[in-house]
């Protein structure tokens, strides 16, 4: 059976030593977050993840969710108790405004907690995770009455939330959706249609489920300009807040899928269900994108989370499994063979994963801190810069962290050899669970197109220019530090490749848009490598400083410097290959006629 240990010390090092969260004490929620409080929060989250969520991961995969003839759904054994433990701890509303019952703590803490929970049990963690996304949309675009009605219950976990976008004929192209909304004459709408792939669409964990549904009001324009967003509860709500009759929305079936069996992915049928408009009519995508951007960062965290738990188990196996002898002679002469961790190719896989995990965790926290600035700062310039950065980084994190998270799950499985293919060891579940993260909340190819097609040019390229400027400033400020030189050289090379790729698009994509499409995926990964390299440079700086001060564990700081050096020597050079592929353009890719495929 696989195991999991939440990386509390890693997260604390990033918060305090790398990013110095004390610099954010001018923002609400930060000044109250003393080092002791932060450690207590993360330690409690670790206990819940390790002791409650993780033991249910394999049973959730084996048993899955069961739909009954009534349309009700039963979650796997133990899920209901674990969900209640999570919501009773106040974890759903950790970073939500206290006005509605949240704790108002930094969003950066919430993403760390989400990583721990997702590593321990990704399918279970999705239930409260979706509620957090629904909350974000309602608090941003909902009316005062809607906030008052729904937010406290979602925060408490008594109710849970979903997002309903996809239909059988339309996924990415939401302009094709057919679900319709008919005015009822009392301010509500009757919703008709079918939605598919709805995570947590029906379950037995919460007393009510609040669906956020995209639909087209009768007579609205075709395409995305005619889409509106509606809040549709599973049970109608009486004026006194109590639950009334069952609404006309039901789970038609549970999807039979590759992984995350413990999460009920449903086909949802709306047969005149009563719903209420959220925000302005015909501007539903604006409201839903708040939830989607929240969800995309959550999915990026899933990529990191599976990579981390797969790594931990692969390391334990590599230290224990005896096979062959080291190429340089026996390392454990008293044993019949050496543990496989002595072999360079096993080390390659483990170092690849570790170098990703530590930098990816830093990138997630760094981005979450920018989200805190974007939502809490009163300085308009700081707020704008943070919002620019968030918009630019969201597709990069979603696409790159989930792609590499899946690759890392496969690498970790490979270390187990044949045992990695056998269910009892748990590695094949990690591979299956990780795979969906590359697809949902916008397939990764779409994330790449969004990055190149929309985010780069937005506001005259202001966000990408700021990103380059930030890296150049860091390099300039630290170039006199000889100990940092190996990290700065790698970062400088990668950032130079990214600048060249950006310039190539400016020169070659306007006249021939296929060039942008053909190079977008490589550009997203090039960007991701540079962003991860930037994190490693900052981690190395903090580790060097702690080592010089004689603070912390010297071995741990040395390990970080060695892992960061590995990233710069073995992984960062991939930016050159990405650049070469981008420059090859679209000609060869688009030349073969469709009928000859």
XYZ file of C-alpha atoms in Angstrom:
597
model
C 0.000 0.000 0.000
C 1.441 3.425 -0.887
C 2.235 5.991 1.785
C 2.352 9.789 1.937
C 4.099 12.387 4.093
C 3.026 16.008 3.573
C 6.039 18.276 2.808
C 5.364 20.742 5.626
C 8.990 21.802 6.067
C 9.346 22.417 2.334
C 6.311 24.696 2.324
C 7.494 26.599 5.398
C 10.929 27.127 3.832
C 9.311 28.594 0.721
C 6.933 30.848 2.622
C 9.468 32.246 5.086
C 12.920 31.952 3.512
C 12.331 32.156 -0.238
C 9.325 34.478 -0.486
C 9.437 36.195 2.929
C 5.691 36.407 3.538
C 6.345 39.082 6.138
C 6.686 41.478 3.176
C 2.947 41.080 2.629
C 1.859 42.168 6.118
C 0.178 45.224 4.630
C -2.424 42.869 3.132
C -5.386 41.579 5.113
C -4.820 38.147 6.606
C -1.029 38.280 6.547
C -0.186 40.267 9.669
C -2.132 37.770 11.785
C -0.246 34.856 10.221
C 2.628 34.502 12.648
C 5.229 31.785 11.968
C 3.756 29.665 14.773
C 0.250 29.982 13.327
C 1.419 29.099 9.816
C 3.226 26.017 11.081
C 0.182 24.973 13.105
C -2.116 25.336 10.091
C 0.100 23.302 7.785
C 0.762 20.657 10.439
C -2.948 20.146 11.030
C -3.572 19.944 7.294
C -0.807 17.357 7.071
C -2.376 15.240 9.833
C -5.750 15.280 8.086
C -4.241 14.431 4.708
C -1.947 11.680 5.970
C -4.256 10.124 8.544
C -7.737 10.536 7.060
C -7.560 11.158 3.288
C -4.651 8.936 2.247
C -5.889 5.632 3.743
C -9.059 5.969 1.630
C -7.306 6.522 -1.696
C -7.129 2.913 -2.847
C -10.583 1.926 -1.576
C -12.002 4.939 -3.397
C -10.349 3.717 -6.586
C -11.541 0.113 -6.179
C -15.129 0.761 -5.077
C -15.836 4.027 -6.859
C -19.182 5.820 -6.746
C -22.501 4.015 -7.160
C -25.585 5.486 -8.806
C -28.876 4.073 -7.570
C -32.121 3.783 -9.532
C -33.419 6.862 -7.711
C -30.606 8.896 -9.246
C -28.864 9.284 -5.880
C -25.146 8.563 -5.696
C -23.206 6.874 -2.895
C -19.529 7.754 -2.514
C -16.914 5.146 -1.482
C -16.742 3.884 2.126
C -15.209 6.440 4.468
C -15.528 9.395 2.095
C -18.457 10.965 3.940
C -16.647 10.891 7.294
C -13.440 12.245 5.726
C -15.349 15.046 3.980
C -16.991 16.023 7.265
C -13.599 16.064 8.994
C -12.327 18.425 6.284
C -15.239 20.856 6.389
C -15.527 20.812 10.182
C -11.898 21.942 10.305
C -12.860 25.068 8.370
C -10.580 24.219 5.442
C -13.048 25.176 2.671
C -13.178 28.796 3.837
C -9.538 29.102 4.907
C -8.873 32.093 2.639
C -12.457 33.357 2.201
C -13.696 36.722 3.518
C -14.767 36.455 7.199
C -17.913 38.413 6.292
C -19.362 35.141 5.009
C -17.848 32.815 7.586
C -14.378 32.324 6.145
C -11.105 32.723 8.027
C -9.628 35.380 5.735
C -6.134 33.866 5.727
C -3.828 34.125 2.700
C -4.767 32.198 -0.413
C -1.180 30.944 -0.443
C -2.025 28.783 2.579
C -5.074 27.351 0.829
C -3.072 26.159 -2.178
C -0.604 24.372 0.106
C -3.463 22.643 1.916
C -4.947 21.688 -1.465
C -1.633 20.128 -2.486
C -1.498 18.006 0.670
C -5.105 16.841 0.257
C -4.704 16.093 -3.459
C -1.515 14.086 -2.925
C -3.288 12.049 -0.267
C -6.509 11.470 -2.185
C -7.110 13.439 -5.364
C -10.648 12.158 -5.974
C -11.815 13.046 -2.456
C -10.098 16.439 -2.421
C -12.023 17.436 -5.527
C -15.349 17.675 -3.673
C -14.442 20.631 -1.424
C -12.138 21.977 -4.132
C -15.060 22.498 -6.489
C -16.947 24.318 -3.745
C -14.055 26.784 -3.489
C -14.365 27.524 -7.200
C -18.129 28.027 -6.980
C -17.588 30.359 -4.041
C -15.128 32.456 -6.019
C -17.617 32.919 -8.868
C -20.555 33.766 -6.614
C -18.584 36.176 -4.434
C -17.305 37.989 -7.530
C -20.437 38.092 -9.687
C -23.369 37.063 -7.494
C -25.927 39.482 -6.086
C -25.872 40.395 -2.405
C -28.835 38.085 -1.863
C -27.041 35.200 -3.601
C -23.885 35.741 -1.574
C -25.908 35.756 1.638
C -27.841 32.643 0.647
C -25.080 30.450 -0.751
C -21.671 31.566 0.556
C -22.005 30.648 4.257
C -23.340 27.178 3.452
C -20.636 26.508 0.865
C -17.957 27.701 3.275
C -19.297 25.486 6.061
C -19.394 22.492 3.714
C -23.074 21.875 4.458
C -23.570 22.508 0.734
C -21.115 21.771 -2.059
C -20.655 23.318 -5.496
C -20.123 22.287 -9.108
C -19.522 23.861 -12.490
C -21.615 22.734 -15.473
C -20.119 23.712 -18.831
C -19.581 20.724 -21.086
C -22.171 19.123 -23.360
C -21.729 16.056 -25.546
C -21.230 18.177 -28.679
C -19.335 21.072 -27.086
C -16.379 21.217 -24.777
C -13.844 23.917 -25.573
C -16.167 25.665 -28.054
C -18.816 26.759 -25.585
C -20.494 28.867 -28.235
C -22.100 25.630 -29.465
C -23.926 24.855 -26.218
C -27.641 24.081 -26.432
C -28.788 24.177 -22.804
C -31.515 26.797 -22.652
C -33.012 29.014 -19.979
C -36.666 30.026 -20.184
C -37.875 32.960 -18.033
C -40.443 31.814 -15.476
C -41.922 35.264 -14.882
C -40.923 35.372 -11.216
C -37.283 36.306 -11.693
C -36.183 32.705 -12.074
C -35.546 30.607 -15.167
C -36.404 27.049 -16.165
C -33.216 25.271 -17.287
C -33.436 22.542 -19.957
C -30.508 20.502 -21.237
C -27.885 17.876 -20.553
C -24.375 18.434 -19.209
C -21.624 15.800 -19.187
C -18.351 15.263 -17.320
C -19.679 17.091 -14.236
C -17.318 16.389 -11.350
C -19.134 15.888 -8.031
C -22.436 16.374 -9.846
C -24.294 14.121 -7.417
C -23.126 12.594 -4.123
C -24.046 11.917 -0.509
C -21.465 14.132 1.206
C -23.443 17.385 1.557
C -27.122 18.100 2.135
C -27.399 20.293 -0.962
C -25.411 20.723 -4.179
C -25.211 24.140 -5.825
C -24.736 23.858 -9.581
C -23.371 26.764 -11.601
C -24.728 26.195 -15.097
C -24.008 27.844 -18.433
C -27.130 28.178 -20.581
C -28.576 30.358 -23.314
C -31.618 32.509 -22.529
C -34.316 32.035 -25.166
C -33.788 34.527 -27.958
C -30.136 35.220 -27.055
C -27.505 35.639 -29.744
C -25.717 32.519 -30.988
C -22.120 31.915 -29.947
C -20.426 32.852 -26.704
C -22.017 36.307 -26.575
C -25.392 34.721 -25.841
C -24.314 32.605 -22.860
C -25.478 33.335 -19.320
C -24.620 31.782 -15.953
C -27.232 30.392 -13.563
C -27.165 29.049 -10.033
C -29.279 25.903 -9.787
C -29.558 24.156 -6.402
C -30.265 20.431 -6.108
C -32.893 21.264 -3.473
C -34.828 24.503 -3.658
C -34.321 26.874 -0.760
C -37.178 28.266 1.303
C -37.274 31.934 2.382
C -36.094 30.955 5.876
C -33.041 29.177 4.407
C -34.317 25.643 4.954
C -34.355 23.102 2.144
C -37.527 22.652 0.147
C -38.556 20.415 -2.727
C -36.130 18.572 -4.996
C -35.303 20.647 -8.056
C -35.699 19.165 -11.528
C -32.036 18.293 -11.948
C -30.806 14.721 -11.694
C -27.797 12.514 -12.330
C -28.577 10.449 -15.423
C -25.462 8.298 -15.103
C -21.915 8.199 -13.757
C -19.190 8.300 -16.387
C -17.047 5.149 -16.667
C -13.588 6.621 -16.645
C -9.876 5.886 -16.473
C -9.155 7.275 -13.002
C -10.386 9.384 -10.072
C -13.028 6.701 -9.500
C -13.791 8.096 -6.065
C -15.185 11.277 -7.580
C -18.657 11.085 -9.092
C -18.287 12.401 -12.626
C -21.879 12.689 -13.781
C -24.189 13.242 -16.707
C -26.614 15.862 -15.367
C -30.108 16.223 -16.798
C -31.933 19.549 -16.429
C -35.659 19.115 -17.047
C -37.026 22.556 -16.294
C -34.891 22.983 -13.178
C -35.347 26.290 -11.423
C -32.290 28.552 -11.686
C -31.363 32.158 -11.045
C -29.171 34.408 -13.157
C -25.680 35.126 -11.794
C -24.336 38.484 -12.933
C -25.511 40.105 -16.142
C -27.440 38.265 -18.851
C -25.388 37.110 -21.853
C -22.142 37.609 -19.911
C -21.963 34.189 -18.318
C -18.475 33.378 -19.508
C -17.069 36.387 -17.650
C -18.522 35.002 -14.436
C -17.622 31.378 -15.159
C -14.025 32.259 -15.972
C -13.552 33.324 -12.346
C -14.386 29.764 -11.373
C -12.423 28.280 -14.264
C -9.252 30.217 -13.434
C -9.563 29.117 -9.807
C -10.100 25.554 -11.011
C -7.146 25.712 -13.414
C -4.761 26.591 -10.626
C -6.339 23.796 -8.601
C -5.693 21.364 -11.447
C -2.088 22.559 -11.742
C -1.731 21.699 -8.055
C -3.065 18.218 -8.823
C -0.214 17.714 -11.279
C 2.299 18.634 -8.565
C 0.426 16.613 -5.938
C 0.486 13.334 -7.849
C 4.117 13.910 -8.818
C 5.011 14.367 -5.130
C 3.255 11.281 -3.782
C 4.526 9.155 -6.684
C 8.065 10.391 -5.989
C 7.887 9.592 -2.288
C 6.866 6.010 -2.965
C 9.402 5.568 -5.756
C 12.215 6.744 -3.465
C 11.167 4.307 -0.741
C 11.081 1.454 -3.264
C 14.418 2.421 -4.842
C 16.114 2.349 -1.435
C 14.649 -1.059 -0.593
C 14.661 -3.022 -3.858
C 17.876 -5.031 -4.395
C 18.880 -5.593 -8.024
C 22.361 -5.834 -9.541
C 25.511 -4.027 -8.516
C 26.659 -0.445 -8.944
C 28.623 0.199 -12.134
C 31.544 1.353 -9.978
C 31.534 -1.708 -7.755
C 29.358 -3.001 -4.902
C 28.073 -0.319 -2.555
C 26.513 -2.784 -0.085
C 28.921 -5.704 -0.033
C 27.076 -7.322 2.881
C 23.924 -7.705 0.768
C 23.282 -10.041 -2.170
C 22.777 -6.994 -4.417
C 22.732 -3.209 -4.217
C 19.489 -1.235 -3.886
C 18.480 0.140 -7.256
C 18.983 3.747 -6.137
C 22.698 3.272 -6.936
C 21.949 2.986 -10.669
C 22.281 6.204 -12.733
C 19.093 5.683 -14.736
C 17.037 5.251 -11.566
C 18.707 8.397 -10.234
C 17.824 10.199 -13.477
C 14.133 9.506 -12.987
C 14.171 10.402 -9.313
C 16.153 13.600 -9.839
C 13.906 14.673 -12.717
C 10.871 14.315 -10.459
C 12.457 15.932 -7.420
C 13.802 18.887 -9.393
C 10.307 19.464 -10.749
C 8.465 19.020 -7.447
C 10.466 21.551 -5.455
C 10.355 24.221 -8.157
C 6.704 23.566 -9.020
C 5.687 23.966 -5.382
C 7.553 27.268 -5.300
C 5.856 28.395 -8.514
C 2.396 27.564 -7.150
C 3.025 29.477 -3.924
C 4.618 32.404 -5.790
C 1.554 32.605 -8.021
C -0.822 32.306 -5.071
C 0.910 35.224 -3.362
C 0.276 37.266 -6.491
C -3.358 36.282 -6.286
C -3.396 37.582 -2.704
C -1.971 40.893 -3.917
C -4.462 41.056 -6.792
C -7.409 40.547 -4.440
C -6.252 42.322 -1.278
C -3.943 45.195 -2.214
C -5.087 48.821 -2.138
C -2.139 49.860 -4.303
C -3.538 50.057 -7.827
C -0.158 49.607 -9.503
C 0.647 46.515 -7.420
C -2.846 45.140 -7.988
C -2.608 45.587 -11.763
C 0.838 44.013 -11.950
C -0.287 41.017 -9.897
C -3.426 40.557 -12.009
C -1.314 40.718 -15.191
C 1.010 38.056 -13.825
C -1.878 35.788 -12.814
C -3.469 35.971 -16.248
C -0.182 35.152 -17.933
C 0.843 32.337 -15.605
C -2.463 30.478 -15.241
C -2.310 28.612 -18.585
C 1.401 27.905 -18.047
C 0.842 26.363 -14.629
C -2.175 24.360 -15.728
C -0.527 23.029 -18.872
C 3.054 22.458 -17.764
C 2.487 21.200 -14.229
C -0.110 18.653 -15.330
C 1.910 17.465 -18.345
C 5.033 16.996 -16.248
C 3.065 15.674 -13.284
C 1.752 12.854 -15.459
C 5.195 12.197 -16.945
C 6.602 12.017 -13.430
C 3.937 9.553 -12.298
C 4.986 7.325 -15.210
C 8.676 7.731 -14.314
C 7.942 6.797 -10.707
C 5.936 3.787 -11.882
C 8.879 2.734 -14.065
C 11.162 2.572 -11.038
C 8.940 -0.187 -9.632
C 9.397 -2.277 -12.763
C 6.692 -4.940 -13.013
C 5.406 -4.099 -9.552
C 4.525 -0.645 -10.847
C 1.978 -2.274 -13.152
C 0.284 -4.142 -10.284
C -2.579 -2.407 -8.501
C -1.625 -3.219 -4.907
C 1.482 -1.023 -5.097
C -0.621 2.008 -6.020
C 1.582 3.395 -8.776
C -0.736 2.555 -11.658
C -3.514 4.447 -9.863
C -1.323 7.532 -9.664
C -0.752 7.306 -13.420
C -4.482 6.906 -14.135
C -5.503 9.669 -11.747
C -2.876 12.091 -13.073
C -3.999 11.681 -16.682
C -7.259 13.603 -16.366
C -5.489 16.749 -15.157
C -4.060 17.244 -18.661
C -7.573 17.213 -20.106
C -10.166 18.851 -17.884
C -10.562 22.561 -17.187
C -9.321 23.167 -20.732
C -7.109 20.609 -22.474
C -3.449 21.563 -22.384
C -3.270 22.326 -26.090
C -5.993 24.909 -25.494
C -3.998 26.362 -22.605
C -1.077 26.804 -25.004
C -3.276 28.531 -27.589
C -4.704 30.802 -24.881
C -1.191 31.737 -23.810
C 0.096 32.526 -27.298
C -3.120 33.761 -28.868
C -4.474 35.927 -26.055
C -2.186 36.373 -23.077
C 1.032 37.421 -24.837
C -0.532 40.286 -26.776
C -2.897 41.453 -24.026
C -2.370 45.109 -23.092
C 0.415 45.423 -25.632
C 2.415 42.580 -24.115
C 2.623 44.285 -20.734
C 2.560 41.051 -18.681
C 5.273 39.181 -20.595
C 7.509 42.246 -20.642
C 7.125 42.530 -16.870
C 8.039 38.853 -16.503
C 11.228 39.342 -18.514
C 12.055 42.483 -16.563
C 11.630 40.690 -13.247
C 14.029 37.917 -14.261
C 16.604 40.378 -15.611
C 16.398 42.415 -12.432
C 16.967 39.312 -10.303
C 19.985 38.304 -12.377
C 21.480 41.789 -12.237
C 20.934 42.132 -8.486
C 22.659 38.811 -7.795
C 25.334 38.500 -10.493
C 28.129 39.364 -8.043
C 27.343 36.275 -5.947
C 29.718 33.590 -7.225
C 27.807 30.843 -5.419
C 24.702 31.679 -7.454
C 26.493 31.714 -10.810
C 25.502 28.167 -11.946
C 21.840 28.979 -11.364
C 21.935 32.430 -12.954
C 23.706 31.156 -16.081
C 21.043 28.523 -16.687
C 18.241 30.995 -16.005
C 19.788 33.577 -18.335
C 20.064 31.045 -21.161
C 16.490 29.830 -20.745
C 15.070 33.352 -20.495
C 17.012 34.299 -23.643
C 15.429 31.393 -25.513
C 11.990 32.488 -24.300
C 12.592 36.060 -25.475
C 13.692 34.808 -28.886
C 10.611 32.617 -29.174
C 8.372 35.532 -28.208
C 10.007 37.725 -30.835
C 9.664 34.977 -33.448
C 5.911 34.886 -32.885
C 5.707 38.659 -33.209
C 7.484 38.463 -36.557
C 5.890 35.314 -38.000
C 2.459 34.703 -36.488
C 0.474 37.750 -37.586
C 0.798 37.007 -41.293
C 0.503 33.249 -40.777
C -1.551 32.330 -37.677
C -0.761 28.616 -38.081
C 2.782 29.451 -36.991
C 1.402 30.483 -33.616
C -0.722 27.360 -33.363
C 2.133 25.084 -34.383
C 4.534 26.556 -31.842
C 2.166 27.255 -28.982
C 2.632 23.980 -27.109
C 6.427 24.219 -27.218
C 6.187 27.860 -26.170
C 4.061 26.963 -23.144
C 6.636 24.387 -22.058
C 9.540 26.732 -22.762
C 7.819 29.318 -20.583
C 7.226 26.716 -17.887
C 10.873 25.666 -17.831
C 11.993 29.271 -17.452
C 9.465 29.880 -14.682
C 10.640 26.740 -12.855
C 14.258 27.825 -13.377
C 13.444 31.235 -11.907
C 12.072 29.464 -8.854
C 15.252 27.410 -8.555
C 17.393 30.545 -8.675
C 15.373 32.020 -5.811
C 15.463 28.750 -3.847
C 19.243 28.565 -4.312
C 19.665 32.125 -3.093
C 17.707 31.355 0.079
C 19.587 28.095 0.648
C 22.973 29.808 0.260
C 21.909 32.504 2.719
C 20.720 29.974 5.322
C 23.900 27.957 4.947
C 26.012 31.106 5.443
C 24.035 31.986 8.562
C 24.396 28.488 9.950
C 20.605 28.317 10.150
C 18.442 25.318 9.423
C 19.647 21.866 8.426
C 22.922 22.212 6.462
C 22.327 18.909 4.664
C 18.856 20.019 3.561
C 20.265 23.255 2.142
C 23.030 21.359 0.345
C 20.419 19.005 -1.113
C 18.512 21.961 -2.529
C 21.620 23.398 -4.146
C 22.490 20.039 -5.705
C 18.942 19.507 -6.965
C 18.807 23.027 -8.401
C 22.137 22.468 -10.127
C 20.754 19.265 -11.633
C 17.767 21.211 -12.979
C 20.002 23.804 -14.603
C 22.353 21.234 -16.139
C 19.920 18.520 -17.212
C 16.465 20.074 -17.620
C 16.819 23.767 -18.445
C 18.726 23.050 -21.726
C 15.438 21.704 -23.119
C 14.477 25.337 -23.761
C 16.802 25.239 -26.783
C 14.918 22.304 -28.301
C 11.597 24.083 -27.699
C 12.926 27.171 -29.472
C 14.137 25.118 -32.444
C 10.719 23.494 -32.853
C 8.955 26.863 -32.622
C 11.198 28.308 -35.326
C 10.434 25.383 -37.659
C 7.003 26.946 -38.156
C 3.842 25.273 -39.398
C 4.711 24.244 -42.962
C 5.610 20.593 -42.390
C 2.934 20.208 -39.722
C 0.099 21.459 -41.938
C 1.255 20.152 -45.336
C -0.317 16.678 -45.305
C -3.911 16.809 -46.627
C -6.490 15.714 -44.051
C -7.784 12.867 -46.236
C -4.300 11.308 -46.286
C -4.073 10.868 -42.536
